[in-house]
XYZ file of C-alpha atoms in Angstrom:
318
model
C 0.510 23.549 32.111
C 0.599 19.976 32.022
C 1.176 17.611 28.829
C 1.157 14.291 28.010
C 4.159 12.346 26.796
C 4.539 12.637 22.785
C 5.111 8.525 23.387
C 1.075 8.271 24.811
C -1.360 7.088 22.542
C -3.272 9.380 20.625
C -7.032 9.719 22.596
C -9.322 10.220 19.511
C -12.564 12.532 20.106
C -15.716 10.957 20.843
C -17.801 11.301 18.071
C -22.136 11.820 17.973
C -24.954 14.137 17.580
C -24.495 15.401 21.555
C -20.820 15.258 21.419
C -18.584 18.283 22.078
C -16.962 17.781 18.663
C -19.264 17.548 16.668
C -21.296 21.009 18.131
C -18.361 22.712 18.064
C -16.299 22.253 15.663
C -18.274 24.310 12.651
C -17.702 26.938 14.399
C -13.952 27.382 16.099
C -12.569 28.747 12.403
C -14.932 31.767 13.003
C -13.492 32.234 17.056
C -10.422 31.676 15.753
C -10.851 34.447 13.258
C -12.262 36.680 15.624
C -9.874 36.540 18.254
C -6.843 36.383 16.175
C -7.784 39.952 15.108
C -9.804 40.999 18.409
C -12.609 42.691 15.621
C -16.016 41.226 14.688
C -16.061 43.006 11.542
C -12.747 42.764 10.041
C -13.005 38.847 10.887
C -16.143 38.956 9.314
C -14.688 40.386 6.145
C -11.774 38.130 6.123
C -13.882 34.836 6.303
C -16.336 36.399 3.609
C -19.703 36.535 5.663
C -22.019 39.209 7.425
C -20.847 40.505 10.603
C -23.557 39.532 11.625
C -23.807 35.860 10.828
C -20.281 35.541 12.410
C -21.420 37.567 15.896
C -24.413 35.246 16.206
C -22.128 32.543 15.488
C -19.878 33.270 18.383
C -22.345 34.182 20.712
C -23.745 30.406 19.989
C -20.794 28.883 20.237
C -20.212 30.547 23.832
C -23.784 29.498 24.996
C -23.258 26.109 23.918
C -20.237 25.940 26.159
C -21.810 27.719 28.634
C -18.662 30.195 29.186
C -17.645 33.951 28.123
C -15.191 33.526 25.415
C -14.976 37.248 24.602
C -15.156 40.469 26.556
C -16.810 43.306 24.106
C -15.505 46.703 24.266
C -16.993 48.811 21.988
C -16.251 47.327 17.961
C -13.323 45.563 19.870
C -13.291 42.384 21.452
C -10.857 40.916 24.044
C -10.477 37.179 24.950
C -11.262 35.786 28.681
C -9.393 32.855 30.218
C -11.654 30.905 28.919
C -11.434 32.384 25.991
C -7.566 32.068 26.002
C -7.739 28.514 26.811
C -9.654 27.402 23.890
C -8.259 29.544 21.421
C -4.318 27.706 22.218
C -6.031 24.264 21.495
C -8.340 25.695 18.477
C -5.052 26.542 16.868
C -3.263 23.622 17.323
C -6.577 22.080 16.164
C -6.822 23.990 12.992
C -3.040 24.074 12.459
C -3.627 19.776 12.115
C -6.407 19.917 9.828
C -4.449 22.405 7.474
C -1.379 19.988 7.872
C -3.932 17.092 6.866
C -5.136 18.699 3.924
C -1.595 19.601 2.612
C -0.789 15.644 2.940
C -4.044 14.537 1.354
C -3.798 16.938 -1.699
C 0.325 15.923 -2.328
C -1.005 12.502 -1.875
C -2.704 12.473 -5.067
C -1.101 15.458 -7.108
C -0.570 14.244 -10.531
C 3.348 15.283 -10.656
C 4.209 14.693 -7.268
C 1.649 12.350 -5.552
C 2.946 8.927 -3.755
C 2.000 5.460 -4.876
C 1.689 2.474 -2.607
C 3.001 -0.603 -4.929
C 3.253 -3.936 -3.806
C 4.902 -6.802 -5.375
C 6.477 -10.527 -5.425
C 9.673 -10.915 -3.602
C 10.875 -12.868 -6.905
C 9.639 -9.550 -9.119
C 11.995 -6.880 -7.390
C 15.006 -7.990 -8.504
C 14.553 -6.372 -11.953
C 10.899 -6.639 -13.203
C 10.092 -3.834 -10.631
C 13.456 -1.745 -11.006
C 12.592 -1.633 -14.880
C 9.080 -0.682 -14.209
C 9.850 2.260 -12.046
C 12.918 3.510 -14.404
C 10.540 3.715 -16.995
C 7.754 5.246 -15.758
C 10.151 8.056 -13.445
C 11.080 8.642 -17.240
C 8.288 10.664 -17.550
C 6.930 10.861 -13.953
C 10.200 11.972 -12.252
C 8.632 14.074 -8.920
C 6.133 10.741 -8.137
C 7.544 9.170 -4.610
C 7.032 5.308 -4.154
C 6.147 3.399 -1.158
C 7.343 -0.062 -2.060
C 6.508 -3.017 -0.745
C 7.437 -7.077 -0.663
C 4.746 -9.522 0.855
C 3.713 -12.741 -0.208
C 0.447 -12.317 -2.621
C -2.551 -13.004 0.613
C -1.005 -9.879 2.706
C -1.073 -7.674 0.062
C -4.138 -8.445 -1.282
C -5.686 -7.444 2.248
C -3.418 -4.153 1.826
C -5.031 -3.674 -1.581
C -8.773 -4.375 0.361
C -7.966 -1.995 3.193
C -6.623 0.817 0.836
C -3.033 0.888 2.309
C -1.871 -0.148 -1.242
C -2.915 1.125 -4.677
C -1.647 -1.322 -6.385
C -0.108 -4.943 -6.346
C 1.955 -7.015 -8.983
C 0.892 -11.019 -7.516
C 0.477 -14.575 -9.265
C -1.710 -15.599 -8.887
C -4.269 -13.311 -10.228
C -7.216 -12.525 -7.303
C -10.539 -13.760 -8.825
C -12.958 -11.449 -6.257
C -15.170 -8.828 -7.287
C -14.180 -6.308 -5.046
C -10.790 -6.546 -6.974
C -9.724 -5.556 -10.428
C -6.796 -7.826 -12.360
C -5.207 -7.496 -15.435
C -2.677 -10.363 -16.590
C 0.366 -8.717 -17.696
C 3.035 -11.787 -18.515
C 4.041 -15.160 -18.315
C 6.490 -16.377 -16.158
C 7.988 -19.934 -16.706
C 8.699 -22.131 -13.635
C 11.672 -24.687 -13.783
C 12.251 -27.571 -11.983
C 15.910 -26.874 -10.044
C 17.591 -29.780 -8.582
C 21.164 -30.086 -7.197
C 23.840 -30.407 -9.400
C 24.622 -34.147 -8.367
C 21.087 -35.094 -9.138
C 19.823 -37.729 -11.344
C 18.257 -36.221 -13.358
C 20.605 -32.817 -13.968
C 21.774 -34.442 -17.141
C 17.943 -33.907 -18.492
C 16.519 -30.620 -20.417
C 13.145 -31.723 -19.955
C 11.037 -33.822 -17.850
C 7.550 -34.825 -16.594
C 7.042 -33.184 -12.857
C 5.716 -36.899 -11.984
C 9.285 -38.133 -12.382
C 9.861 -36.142 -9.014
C 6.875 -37.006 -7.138
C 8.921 -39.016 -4.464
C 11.574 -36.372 -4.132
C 11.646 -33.981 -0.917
C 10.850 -30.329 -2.073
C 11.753 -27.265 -0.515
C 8.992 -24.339 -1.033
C 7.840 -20.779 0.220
C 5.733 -20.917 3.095
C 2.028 -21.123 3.166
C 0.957 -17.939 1.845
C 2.954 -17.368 -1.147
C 1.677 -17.674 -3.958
C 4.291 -19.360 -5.644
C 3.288 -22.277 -3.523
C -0.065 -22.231 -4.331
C 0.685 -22.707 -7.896
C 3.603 -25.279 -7.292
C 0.710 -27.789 -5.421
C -1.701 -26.821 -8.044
C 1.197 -28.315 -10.685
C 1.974 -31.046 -8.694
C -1.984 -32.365 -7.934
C -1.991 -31.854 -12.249
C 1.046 -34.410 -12.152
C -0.708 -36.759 -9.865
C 0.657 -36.144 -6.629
C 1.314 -34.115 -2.903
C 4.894 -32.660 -2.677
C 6.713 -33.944 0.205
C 7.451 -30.735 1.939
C 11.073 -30.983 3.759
C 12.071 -27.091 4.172
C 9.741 -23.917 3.858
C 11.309 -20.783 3.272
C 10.720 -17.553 2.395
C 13.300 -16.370 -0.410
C 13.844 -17.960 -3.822
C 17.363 -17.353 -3.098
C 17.538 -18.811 0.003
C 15.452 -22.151 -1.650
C 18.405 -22.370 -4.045
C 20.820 -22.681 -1.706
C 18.637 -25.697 -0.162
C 18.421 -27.359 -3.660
C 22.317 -26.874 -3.979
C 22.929 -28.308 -0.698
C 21.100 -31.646 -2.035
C 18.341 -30.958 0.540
C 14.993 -31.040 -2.080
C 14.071 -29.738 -5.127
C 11.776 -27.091 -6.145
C 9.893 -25.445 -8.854
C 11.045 -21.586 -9.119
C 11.256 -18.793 -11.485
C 14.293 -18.553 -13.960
C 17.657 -17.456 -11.791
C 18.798 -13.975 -13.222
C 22.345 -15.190 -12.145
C 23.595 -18.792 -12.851
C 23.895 -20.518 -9.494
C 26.300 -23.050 -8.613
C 25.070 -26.187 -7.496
C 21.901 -26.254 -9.331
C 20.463 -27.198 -12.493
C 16.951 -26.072 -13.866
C 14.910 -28.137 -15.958
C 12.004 -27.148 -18.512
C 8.963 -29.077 -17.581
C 7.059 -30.727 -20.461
C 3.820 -32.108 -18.221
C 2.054 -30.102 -16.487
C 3.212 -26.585 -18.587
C 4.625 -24.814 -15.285
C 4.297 -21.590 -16.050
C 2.559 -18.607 -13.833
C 0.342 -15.631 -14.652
C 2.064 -12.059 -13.611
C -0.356 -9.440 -13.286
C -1.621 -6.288 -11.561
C -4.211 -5.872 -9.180
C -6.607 -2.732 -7.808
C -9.160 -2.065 -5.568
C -12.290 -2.484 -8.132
C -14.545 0.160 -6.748
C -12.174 2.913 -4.785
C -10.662 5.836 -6.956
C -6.984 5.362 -7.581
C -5.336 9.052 -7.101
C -3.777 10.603 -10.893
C -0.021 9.429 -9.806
C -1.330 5.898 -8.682
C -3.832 5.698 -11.990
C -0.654 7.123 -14.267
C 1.554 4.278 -12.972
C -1.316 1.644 -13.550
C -2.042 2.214 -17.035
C 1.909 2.605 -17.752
C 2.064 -0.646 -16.155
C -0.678 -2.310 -18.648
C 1.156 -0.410 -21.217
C 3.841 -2.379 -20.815
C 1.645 -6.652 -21.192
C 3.933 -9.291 -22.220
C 7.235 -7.421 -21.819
C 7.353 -6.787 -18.041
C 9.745 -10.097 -17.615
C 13.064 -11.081 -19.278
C 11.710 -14.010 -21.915
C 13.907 -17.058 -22.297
């Protein structure tokens, strides 16, 4: 017998009213039954029918295929080649779709389930941490698949259904997306220690406007809402470096290289400085996002409204 390498790609079944699959496959449980146990009638009593409902059933399925799948011998029946043949793939068949089910129903069991959660790069240093501690509190068999993209890729997770959830800034306004604001998240102006304006609390984001900025890429939405700031203050940052994270942007400011408008370092850094800004109020919306119109599963639903449970406290407040 001849098989294909595990490595080949999977060749998925034609589909159709005239296709094999969908004939056949209503009725390979009942075979299945029947030639597990070689006996119409005690097959028919272990899938609950009439014998014979199932022995019509059969005889169907073997006209359909045109082959003998079963050699009757009195109440007894014995498989052919044929017969053989079909039942080893039939089982493998059947074994899948049982494995399937299992995985779908621990998916979305309500003490156990698995919840896809994306989030901010600059929200998993301890926003996310905290969130999880708390709700594993009470939730402690629910599995996590976390993950970090900038807010447009997981927004097209959360569209596709590969995510349940997403914690972004800025909020999606689409209706095929739900959003609930959750915080606020002030955004400082960091500059390099040496910098003439480091001696300053406060400023005016126009007093920058001819400075070189360092930024997340195109994508993020952290630089969404920095341009939206800056075309407030009257201007179009002067992009010098693009990266993609905050930490990494920090080490650019301290190296003199630009400036940049980030969330609140959790650590002092050396080198920098951060500024409150007075003009345009730079400060982002933090909330949570779900598919509007698609079911979230009880673990994924459980974790959502702990989540909104938990407005205006999800960040450390200055």
């Amino acid at each position: 017998m001849t098989y294909e390498s595990s490595s080949a790609p999977t060749r998925l079944a034609e589909l159709g009213p005239d296709a094999d699959v969908t004939r056949l496959a209503p009725q390979l449980a009942e075979f299945a039954a029947v030639a597990r146990l070689e006996h119409v009638t005690r097959a028919a009593q272990l899938l609950g029918m009439p014998q014979p409902t199932l022995s019509r059933a059969v005889a169907r399925l073997e006209a359909q295929l045109g082959v003998d799948l079963l050699a009757r011998q009195g109440r007894t029946v014995r498989l052919t080649r044929a017969g053989r043949l079909l039942l080893d793939a039939v089982e493998r068949a059947l074994a899948e779709v049982e494995r399937g089910a299992e995985a779908a129903r621990a998916e979305a069991d309500p003490t156990a389930g698995r919840v896809a959660f994306g989030f901010l790069h600059t929200m998993g240093t301890d926003a996310v941490p905290a969130l999880l501690r708390g709700f594993r509190a009470g939730h402690p068999q629910v599995r996590f698949q976390l993950v970090q993209d900038y807010v447009a890729a997981m927004l097209e997770r959360l569209r596709a259904g590969e995510l349940d959830l997403c914690l972004v800034s800025p909020l999606p306004d689409t209706p095929e997306l739900t959003a609930r604001p959750l915080d606020e998240q002030r955004l400082y102006l960091t500059v390099p220690a040496d910098h003439r304006l480091a001696g300053r609390r406060r400023i005016r984001l126009a007093e920058v406007a001819d400075e070189p900025w360092v930024t997340v890429e195109e994508g993020y939405g952290l630089r969404h809402i920095m341009e939206g700031f800056c075309a407030e203050a009257g201007f179009t940052p002067r992009i010098a470096f693009e990266g993609e994270e905050v930490e990494t942007l920090r080490g650019l400011v301290a190296a003199g290289l630009g400036v940049a408008l980030l969330p609140p370092a959790l650590v002092p850094r050396p080198g920098v400085v951060e500024l409150e800004v007075t003009a345009p109020r730079t400060r982002r919306a933090i909330g949570l996002a779900w598919h509007a119109t698609r079911p979230l599963t009880p673990p994924a639903a459980a974790f959502r409204d702990f989540v909104l449970s938990r407005r205006g406290s999800i960040l450390a407040h200055d």
